Amino acid sequence: MSPAILLLLALGLGLAGWLAARARAWTFRRESANGRLASLPTYHAWYVALWIVLPVLVFVALWGAIAPGLVSQSVLADPAAADLPVFGFERQTILNEARAVATGAAPAVFNPQAAALVEPYRDALSHYNLIGIAVTVLIAFLGGAYAFLRLRPDFAARTKVERIVMSILLGASLVAILTTIGILASLIFETVRFFGMVSPIDFLFGTHWGPDPMANPDNPDPSRYGAVPLFWGTLFIGAIIAMIVAIPLGLMSAIYLTQYANPRLRKWIKPALEILAGVPTVVYGYFAALTIAPAIRDIALKLGVTNPSTESALAAGLVMGVMIIPFVSSMADDSITAVPQAMRDGSLAMGATTSETIRRVLVPAALPGIVAGIMLAISRAIGETMIVVMAASTAANLSANPLDRMTTVTVQIVKMLTGEGSFDHPATLSAFALGFVLFLVTLGLNFIALSVVKRYREAYD
Amino acid sequence: MTVVHDNLEPTEAKMSATDVSVFYGDKKAIDSVSIDIPTEYVTAFIGPSGCGKSTFLRTLNRMNDTIPTARVEGMIELDGQDIYRSGMDVVQLRARVGMVFQKPNPFPKSIYDNIAYGPKIHGLAEGKDELDAIVEKSLKRAGLWEEVKDRLQDSGTALSGGQQQRLCIARAIAVDPEVILMDEPCSALDPIATAKIEELIAELNGRYAIVIVTHSMQQAARVSQRTAFFHLGKMVEYGRTSDIFTNPHEKRTQDYITGRYG
Ligand SMILES: Nc1ncnc2c1ncn2[C@@H]1O[C@H](COP(=O)(O)OP(=O)(O)O)[C@@H](O)[C@H]1O
Ligand SMILES: [Mg+2]
């Protein structure tokens, strides 16, 4: 609640600074000989307002991070905290309870020890709240004063504001990059911990997957951590079965839409196809589990397969392929459309038919873009979880029979993280190693796709 | 309404257009044009831009078919046969009437495959040796062989603009056409490359019936022996190139060649 107040305060002060600076710029304007300033009054106003709000924002962010620590430190210094249990867990529960009552989030305490701490908590909170507000006002005032004193008729507020805006945008893009780096760092950290318990060789090349979250965590059985069946399941479902469906259908629909469909039809079908990409994968999962998987089983029965399972790699892969069609077709569509009309005319003028032109000129010319679309589609498919859980089971199985149950990397990540094992059990940690492998593969695919697209673009500029 | 000079030597028409009109939707772009295209002479179409030169040229190999709104009326014959008759094989027609475009448009394939493209789709070569021979012959005729014989596998798009245009001419020649249509083939090229193409046209003259659209009157004067002047969708005047430029019968032709408009 207190950061929100600080923010409102900052905005209010910023508005005041904005108005004051604009008024000041107007007086410059009135007093100057020709009635002109180096920058418009609003730029002076924004300059001052930004100098007030931005430093405060930085402070609020920092304060939000350190204030809770300061508060609980001062509570612990209180005599009533002297006989708190030493154990981290219990101690933390009591503190949290006192805190909840003090801030009004909970009506009353259960634990008598917590009751004694409510008052100190309340005191500490209001104490630090006051400090926060005071520092906010001080910073806003210092920033505002600094900026305000720099205002002159010939002050280049416009360029300064431009520069500040640029750094805000830069900051915004850094957030995404830093988050990625942070995620990657934690992934690597946990992966290294896992490989301290199970050797990477066993993990990458072992052919049996069946971590036991109840086993003694200090002495894991490496033969249960072989991830090859998962890699195979992922490849088989996402990169083989799904692509056998998605590549021809996606390509053919792109060719139809770009070369044969009349513009009115195209205006309808193209968005409709792209909507497919927005259907939640759970919905596809239902479809796979309730319709496709039983149908496949019935067909298998009729063909004389004994005892086919209701869950199969084939069901998951087929539905995943349908899900991926828009990724393939939309990239293929874009890159076929990007082939210059002159290419098409050149081929037709040689006496080629439309389909010869497509096969021999347009598709080859658009191939890099098409390949890139396929790569992105694969990386999307191997990251897919829901359909597999619902249609292909969670049982690891190293088999080339599409009618068998199979599982994939992502499914096992979920299973291991939500399993009964404690957080530092190797079974749980294996999820991070799996995630890391998936990350590397997906990154590689995207990287190849992007560089292929880039090279392709250069060809026509 | 077209003024045709009366001092022309009689020639046999390879192609002949009679009362051809072209519409884009409701808009008439070509109004009742009649002309004979001989093999002996290079025919130039000149006229201010937008007057319909490209549109008329494209009726001769039915490239207007690729524009959904375009509609052609009148009769166009190739060796006395109507090319718009039902049952006409457009694919065969375009193999007999080749086309070179304003902007060089080699396929993003190797030099070799660019030339081999037509022979392959029309099944003109049996086996690799024959195909090699066609590629070599076509490149030689287009005057490009010496420049590219050591790098036939390089991409056609990596050549210079002038070389690309000669590659496109070689590509058209490779299917052994009877007529070659060129739509401002030099407008994207520098003067040296232009000179090479003009030389090439002179060499090809007589073997193929050649029609060249150009906005440069000097070029028409250099490469052609017959000139048709187009204006606002009509063919205004047709005659020997030298006569059109020195002794035009029509005022509009006179105005155009003396630079009063266009
Ligand atoms: N695809 C088309 N659709 C509609 N109008 C066109 C099309 N192509 C050309 N035109 C029109 O037809 C007329 C003749 O064009 P064009 O044959 O390209 O002239 P030129 O080649 O002599 O410059 C112009 O008015 C042009 O706007
Ligand atoms: Mg033109």
Coordinates of N, CA, C and O in Angstrom, one line a residue, chain B residues 32-152:
Chain B
S32 N -8.4 0.0 -81.1 CA -8.5 -0.4 -82.5 C -7.1 -0.3 -83.2 O -7.0 0.5 -84.2
V33 N -6.1 -1.0 -82.8 CA -4.8 -0.9 -83.4 C -4.6 -2.1 -84.4 O -5.0 -3.2 -84.1
S34 N -4.1 -1.8 -85.6 CA -3.8 -2.8 -86.6 C -2.4 -2.6 -87.0 O -1.9 -1.5 -87.3
I35 N -1.6 -3.7 -87.0 CA -0.2 -3.6 -87.4 C 0.3 -5.0 -87.8 O -0.2 -6.0 -87.3
D36 N 1.3 -5.1 -88.7 CA 1.9 -6.3 -89.1 C 3.4 -6.3 -88.5 O 4.0 -5.3 -88.6
I37 N 3.8 -7.4 -88.0 CA 5.1 -7.5 -87.5 C 5.9 -8.4 -88.4 O 5.6 -9.6 -88.4
P38 N 6.9 -7.9 -89.1 CA 7.7 -8.8 -90.0 C 8.9 -9.4 -89.3 O 9.3 -8.9 -88.2
T39 N 9.5 -10.4 -89.9 CA 10.8 -10.9 -89.3 C 12.0 -10.2 -89.8 O 13.0 -10.0 -89.1
E40 N 11.9 -9.6 -91.0 CA 13.1 -9.0 -91.6 C 13.5 -7.7 -90.8 O 14.7 -7.4 -90.8
Y41 N 12.6 -7.0 -90.3 CA 13.0 -5.7 -89.6 C 12.7 -5.7 -88.1 O 11.7 -6.4 -87.7
V42 N 13.4 -4.9 -87.4 CA 13.1 -4.7 -86.0 C 12.0 -3.6 -85.9 O 12.2 -2.6 -86.6
T43 N 10.9 -3.9 -85.2 CA 9.9 -2.9 -85.1 C 10.0 -2.2 -83.7 O 10.1 -2.9 -82.7
A44 N 9.9 -0.9 -83.7 CA 10.0 -0.1 -82.5 C 8.6 0.5 -82.2 O 7.9 1.0 -83.1
F45 N 8.1 0.4 -80.9 CA 7.0 1.1 -80.5 C 7.4 2.3 -79.7 O 8.1 2.1 -78.7
I46 N 7.1 3.5 -80.1 CA 7.4 4.7 -79.3 C 6.1 5.5 -79.0 O 5.1 5.2 -79.5
G47 N 6.3 6.4 -78.0 CA 5.2 7.2 -77.6 C 5.3 7.6 -76.2 O 6.1 7.0 -75.4
P48 N 4.6 8.6 -75.7 CA 4.7 9.1 -74.4 C 4.2 8.0 -73.4 O 3.5 7.1 -73.7
S49 N 4.7 8.1 -72.2 CA 4.4 7.0 -71.2 C 3.0 7.0 -70.9 O 2.3 8.0 -70.8
G50 N 2.4 5.8 -70.7 CA 1.0 5.7 -70.4 C 0.1 5.6 -71.7 O -1.1 5.5 -71.6
C51 N 0.8 5.6 -72.9 CA 0.0 5.6 -74.1 C -0.5 4.2 -74.5 O -1.2 4.0 -75.4
G52 N 0.0 3.2 -73.8 CA -0.4 1.8 -74.1 C 0.6 0.9 -74.8 O 0.2 -0.2 -75.2
K53 N 1.8 1.3 -74.9 CA 2.8 0.5 -75.6 C 2.9 -0.9 -75.0 O 2.9 -1.9 -75.7
S54 N 3.1 -0.9 -73.6 CA 3.3 -2.2 -73.0 C 2.0 -3.0 -73.1 O 2.1 -4.2 -73.3
T55 N 0.9 -2.4 -72.9 CA -0.4 -3.1 -73.0 C -0.5 -3.8 -74.3 O -0.8 -5.0 -74.4
F56 N -0.2 -3.0 -75.4 CA -0.3 -3.7 -76.7 C 0.7 -4.8 -76.9 O 0.4 -5.9 -77.4
L57 N 1.9 -4.5 -76.4 CA 3.0 -5.6 -76.6 C 2.5 -6.9 -75.9 O 2.7 -8.0 -76.4
R58 N 1.9 -6.7 -74.7 CA 1.5 -7.9 -73.9 C 0.4 -8.6 -74.6 O 0.1 -9.8 -74.2
T59 N -0.4 -8.0 -75.5 CA -1.4 -8.8 -76.2 C -0.8 -9.8 -77.1 O -1.4 -10.8 -77.4
L60 N 0.5 -9.5 -77.5 CA 1.1 -10.4 -78.6 C 1.5 -11.7 -78.1 O 1.7 -12.7 -78.8
N61 N 1.7 -11.9 -76.7 CA 2.0 -13.2 -76.2 C 1.0 -13.5 -75.1 O 1.2 -14.4 -74.2
R62 N -0.1 -12.8 -75.1 CA -1.2 -13.1 -74.1 C -0.8 -13.0 -72.7 O -1.3 -13.6 -71.8
M63 N 0.2 -12.1 -72.4 CA 0.5 -11.9 -71.0 C -0.6 -11.1 -70.3 O -0.6 -11.1 -69.1
N64 N -1.4 -10.4 -71.1 CA -2.5 -9.8 -70.4 C -3.5 -10.7 -69.7 O -4.2 -10.3 -68.9
D65 N -3.4 -12.0 -70.1 CA -4.3 -13.0 -69.5 C -4.0 -13.1 -68.0 O -4.8 -13.5 -67.2
T66 N -2.8 -12.7 -67.6 CA -2.4 -12.8 -66.1 C -3.0 -11.6 -65.3 O -2.9 -11.6 -64.1
I67 N -3.6 -10.6 -66.0 CA -4.2 -9.5 -65.3 C -5.7 -9.7 -65.3 O -6.3 -9.7 -66.4
P68 N -6.3 -10.0 -64.2 CA -7.7 -10.4 -64.1 C -8.7 -9.4 -64.8 O -9.6 -9.8 -65.4
T69 N -8.4 -8.1 -64.7 CA -9.3 -7.1 -65.2 C -9.1 -6.9 -66.7 O -10.0 -6.2 -67.3
A70 N -8.1 -7.4 -67.3 CA -7.8 -7.0 -68.7 C -8.6 -7.9 -69.7 O -8.9 -9.0 -69.5
R71 N -9.1 -7.2 -70.8 CA -9.9 -7.9 -71.8 C -9.4 -7.4 -73.2 O -9.2 -6.2 -73.4
V72 N -9.3 -8.4 -74.1 CA -8.8 -8.0 -75.4 C -9.8 -8.3 -76.5 O -10.5 -9.3 -76.5
E73 N -10.0 -7.3 -77.4 CA -10.9 -7.5 -78.5 C -10.1 -7.4 -79.8 O -9.1 -6.8 -79.8
G74 N -10.7 -8.0 -80.9 CA -10.0 -7.9 -82.2 C -9.3 -9.2 -82.4 O -9.5 -10.2 -81.7
M75 N -8.4 -9.2 -83.5 CA -7.8 -10.5 -83.8 C -6.3 -10.3 -83.9 O -5.7 -9.3 -84.4
I76 N -5.5 -11.3 -83.3 CA -4.1 -11.3 -83.5 C -3.7 -12.6 -84.0 O -4.1 -13.7 -83.5
E77 N -2.9 -12.6 -85.1 CA -2.5 -13.9 -85.7 C -1.0 -14.1 -85.6 O -0.2 -13.1 -85.7
L78 N -0.7 -15.3 -85.5 CA 0.7 -15.7 -85.6 C 0.8 -16.8 -86.7 O 0.1 -17.8 -86.6
D79 N 1.6 -16.4 -87.7 CA 1.6 -17.3 -88.9 C 0.2 -17.6 -89.4 O -0.2 -18.7 -89.8
G80 N -0.7 -16.5 -89.4 CA -2.0 -16.7 -89.9 C -3.0 -17.4 -89.0 O -4.2 -17.6 -89.4
Q81 N -2.6 -17.7 -87.8 CA -3.5 -18.4 -86.9 C -3.9 -17.5 -85.7 O -3.0 -17.0 -85.1
D82 N -5.2 -17.4 -85.4 CA -5.6 -16.5 -84.4 C -5.1 -17.0 -83.0 O -5.4 -18.2 -82.6
I83 N -4.4 -16.2 -82.3 CA -3.8 -16.7 -81.0 C -4.8 -16.6 -79.9 O -4.6 -17.1 -78.8
Y84 N -6.0 -15.9 -80.1 CA -7.0 -15.8 -79.1 C -8.1 -16.8 -79.3 O -9.1 -16.8 -78.6
R85 N -8.0 -17.7 -80.3 CA -9.0 -18.6 -80.6 C -9.1 -19.6 -79.4 O -8.1 -19.9 -78.7
S86 N -10.3 -20.2 -79.2 CA -10.5 -21.1 -78.1 C -9.7 -22.4 -78.6 O -9.6 -22.7 -79.7
G87 N -9.1 -23.0 -77.6 CA -8.3 -24.2 -77.9 C -6.8 -23.8 -78.2 O -6.0 -24.7 -78.4
M88 N -6.5 -22.5 -78.2 CA -5.1 -22.1 -78.4 C -4.3 -22.5 -77.1 O -4.8 -22.2 -76.0
D89 N -3.2 -23.1 -77.3 CA -2.4 -23.5 -76.2 C -1.5 -22.3 -75.8 O -0.5 -22.0 -76.5
V90 N -1.8 -21.6 -74.7 CA -1.1 -20.4 -74.3 C 0.4 -20.7 -74.0 O 1.3 -20.0 -74.3
V91 N 0.6 -21.9 -73.4 CA 1.9 -22.3 -73.1 C 2.8 -22.4 -74.3 O 3.9 -21.9 -74.4
Q92 N 2.2 -23.0 -75.4 CA 3.0 -23.1 -76.6 C 3.2 -21.8 -77.3 O 4.3 -21.5 -77.8
L93 N 2.2 -20.9 -77.2 CA 2.3 -19.6 -77.7 C 3.5 -18.8 -77.1 O 4.3 -18.2 -77.8
R94 N 3.5 -18.9 -75.8 CA 4.6 -18.1 -75.1 C 6.0 -18.7 -75.4 O 7.0 -18.0 -75.3
A95 N 6.0 -20.0 -75.7 CA 7.3 -20.6 -76.1 C 7.7 -20.0 -77.5 O 8.9 -19.8 -77.8
R96 N 6.7 -19.7 -78.4 CA 7.0 -19.2 -79.7 C 7.2 -17.7 -79.7 O 7.9 -17.2 -80.6
V97 N 6.6 -17.0 -78.8 CA 6.7 -15.6 -78.7 C 7.3 -15.2 -77.3 O 6.6 -15.2 -76.3
G98 N 8.6 -15.0 -77.3 CA 9.3 -14.8 -76.0 C 9.2 -13.3 -75.6 O 8.9 -12.5 -76.4
M99 N 9.6 -13.1 -74.3 CA 9.4 -11.7 -73.8 C 10.6 -11.3 -72.9 O 11.0 -12.1 -72.1
V100 N 11.1 -10.1 -73.0 CA 12.1 -9.6 -72.1 C 11.5 -8.3 -71.5 O 10.9 -7.5 -72.1
F101 N 11.7 -8.2 -70.2 CA 11.0 -7.2 -69.4 C 11.9 -6.0 -69.2 O 13.1 -6.0 -69.4
Q102 N 11.2 -4.9 -68.7 CA 11.9 -3.7 -68.4 C 13.0 -3.8 -67.4 O 14.1 -3.3 -67.6
K103 N 12.7 -4.5 -66.3 CA 13.7 -4.7 -65.3 C 14.2 -6.1 -65.4 O 13.3 -7.0 -65.5
P104 N 15.5 -6.3 -65.5 CA 16.0 -7.7 -65.6 C 15.4 -8.5 -64.5 O 15.4 -8.1 -63.3
N105 N 14.9 -9.7 -64.8 CA 14.3 -10.5 -63.8 C 14.7 -12.0 -63.8 O 14.0 -12.9 -64.0
P106 N 16.1 -12.2 -63.7 CA 16.6 -13.5 -63.7 C 16.0 -14.2 -62.5 O 15.7 -13.6 -61.5
F107 N 15.8 -15.6 -62.6 CA 15.3 -16.3 -61.4 C 16.4 -16.4 -60.4 O 17.6 -16.4 -60.8
P108 N 16.1 -16.6 -59.2 CA 17.2 -16.7 -58.2 C 17.7 -18.2 -58.2 O 17.6 -18.9 -57.3
K109 N 18.3 -18.5 -59.4 CA 18.9 -19.8 -59.6 C 20.2 -19.6 -60.3 O 20.6 -18.4 -60.6
S110 N 21.0 -20.6 -60.5 CA 22.3 -20.5 -61.2 C 22.0 -20.0 -62.6 O 21.0 -20.1 -63.2
I111 N 23.1 -19.4 -63.2 CA 23.1 -18.9 -64.6 C 22.6 -20.1 -65.5 O 21.7 -19.9 -66.3
Y112 N 23.2 -21.3 -65.3 CA 22.9 -22.4 -66.1 C 21.4 -22.7 -66.0 O 20.7 -22.9 -67.0
D113 N 20.9 -22.8 -64.7 CA 19.5 -23.2 -64.5 C 18.5 -22.1 -65.1 O 17.4 -22.4 -65.5
N114 N 18.9 -20.8 -65.1 CA 18.1 -19.8 -65.7 C 17.9 -20.1 -67.2 O 16.8 -20.0 -67.7
I115 N 19.0 -20.5 -67.9 CA 18.8 -20.7 -69.3 C 18.1 -22.1 -69.5 O 17.3 -22.2 -70.4
A116 N 18.4 -23.0 -68.7 CA 17.8 -24.4 -68.9 C 16.4 -24.4 -68.5 O 15.7 -25.4 -68.9
Y117 N 15.9 -23.4 -67.9 CA 14.5 -23.4 -67.4 C 13.5 -23.7 -68.5 O 12.7 -24.6 -68.4
G118 N 13.5 -22.9 -69.5 CA 12.5 -23.1 -70.6 C 12.7 -24.4 -71.3 O 11.7 -25.1 -71.4
P119 N 13.9 -24.8 -71.8 CA 14.1 -26.1 -72.4 C 13.6 -27.2 -71.5 O 13.0 -28.2 -72.1
K120 N 13.8 -27.1 -70.2 CA 13.3 -28.2 -69.3 C 11.8 -28.3 -69.3 O 11.2 -29.3 -69.5
I121 N 11.1 -27.1 -69.1 CA 9.6 -27.2 -69.0 C 9.0 -27.6 -70.3 O 7.9 -28.1 -70.4
H122 N 9.7 -27.3 -71.5 CA 9.1 -27.6 -72.7 C 9.6 -28.9 -73.3 O 9.3 -29.3 -74.4
G123 N 10.5 -29.5 -72.5 CA 11.1 -30.8 -73.0 C 11.8 -30.7 -74.3 O 11.7 -31.6 -75.1
L124 N 12.7 -29.7 -74.4 CA 13.4 -29.5 -75.7 C 14.7 -30.2 -75.7 O 15.3 -30.4 -76.8
A125 N 15.2 -30.7 -74.6 CA 16.5 -31.4 -74.6 C 16.4 -32.8 -74.1 O 15.7 -33.0 -73.1
E126 N 17.0 -33.7 -74.7 CA 17.1 -35.1 -74.2 C 18.4 -35.3 -73.6 O 19.4 -35.3 -74.3
G127 N 18.5 -35.3 -72.3 CA 19.8 -35.6 -71.7 C 20.6 -34.3 -71.4 O 20.3 -33.3 -72.0
K128 N 21.6 -34.5 -70.6 CA 22.4 -33.4 -70.1 C 23.2 -32.8 -71.2 O 23.3 -31.5 -71.3
D129 N 23.8 -33.6 -72.1 CA 24.6 -33.0 -73.2 C 23.9 -32.0 -74.1 O 24.4 -31.0 -74.4
E130 N 22.7 -32.5 -74.4 CA 21.9 -31.6 -75.3 C 21.5 -30.3 -74.6 O 21.6 -29.2 -75.2
L131 N 21.2 -30.4 -73.3 CA 20.9 -29.2 -72.5 C 22.1 -28.3 -72.4 O 22.0 -27.1 -72.6
D132 N 23.3 -28.9 -72.2 CA 24.5 -28.1 -72.1 C 24.7 -27.4 -73.4 O 25.0 -26.2 -73.4
A133 N 24.4 -28.1 -74.5 CA 24.6 -27.4 -75.8 C 23.6 -26.3 -76.0 O 24.0 -25.2 -76.5
I134 N 22.4 -26.4 -75.6 CA 21.4 -25.3 -75.7 C 21.9 -24.1 -74.9 O 21.8 -23.0 -75.3
V135 N 22.3 -24.4 -73.6 CA 22.7 -23.3 -72.8 C 23.9 -22.6 -73.4 O 23.9 -21.3 -73.5
E136 N 24.9 -23.3 -73.9 CA 26.0 -22.7 -74.5 C 25.6 -21.8 -75.7 O 26.0 -20.7 -75.9
K137 N 24.8 -22.4 -76.6 CA 24.4 -21.7 -77.8 C 23.6 -20.4 -77.5 O 23.9 -19.4 -78.0
S138 N 22.7 -20.6 -76.5 CA 21.9 -19.4 -76.1 C 22.8 -18.3 -75.6 O 22.6 -17.1 -75.9
L139 N 23.7 -18.7 -74.7 CA 24.5 -17.7 -74.1 C 25.4 -17.0 -75.1 O 25.7 -15.8 -75.1
K140 N 25.9 -17.8 -76.1 CA 26.7 -17.3 -77.1 C 25.9 -16.3 -78.0 O 26.4 -15.2 -78.3
R141 N 24.7 -16.6 -78.3 CA 23.9 -15.7 -79.1 C 23.6 -14.4 -78.4 O 23.5 -13.4 -79.0
A142 N 23.5 -14.5 -77.1 CA 23.2 -13.3 -76.3 C 24.5 -12.6 -75.9 O 24.4 -11.6 -75.2
G143 N 25.6 -13.1 -76.4 CA 26.9 -12.4 -76.2 C 27.3 -12.4 -74.8 O 28.0 -11.5 -74.3
L144 N 26.9 -13.4 -74.1 CA 27.3 -13.5 -72.6 C 28.2 -14.6 -72.3 O 28.8 -14.7 -71.2
W145 N 28.4 -15.5 -73.3 CA 29.2 -16.7 -73.0 C 30.6 -16.5 -72.5 O 31.0 -17.1 -71.4
E146 N 31.3 -15.6 -73.1 CA 32.7 -15.4 -72.7 C 32.8 -14.9 -71.3 O 33.7 -15.2 -70.5
E147 N 31.8 -14.1 -70.9 CA 31.8 -13.5 -69.6 C 31.4 -14.5 -68.5 O 31.8 -14.3 -67.3
V148 N 30.6 -15.5 -68.8 CA 30.1 -16.4 -67.7 C 30.5 -17.8 -67.8 O 30.1 -18.6 -67.0
K149 N 31.2 -18.2 -68.9 CA 31.4 -19.6 -69.1 C 32.1 -20.4 -68.0 O 31.9 -21.6 -67.8
D150 N 32.9 -19.6 -67.2 CA 33.6 -20.2 -66.1 C 32.8 -20.2 -64.8 O 33.3 -20.7 -63.8
R151 N 31.6 -19.6 -64.8 CA 30.9 -19.6 -63.5 C 29.4 -19.8 -63.8 O 28.5 -19.1 -63.3
L152 N 29.1 -20.8 -64.5 CA 27.7 -21.1 -64.9 C 26.9 -21.5 -63.6 O 25.7 -21.4 -63.7

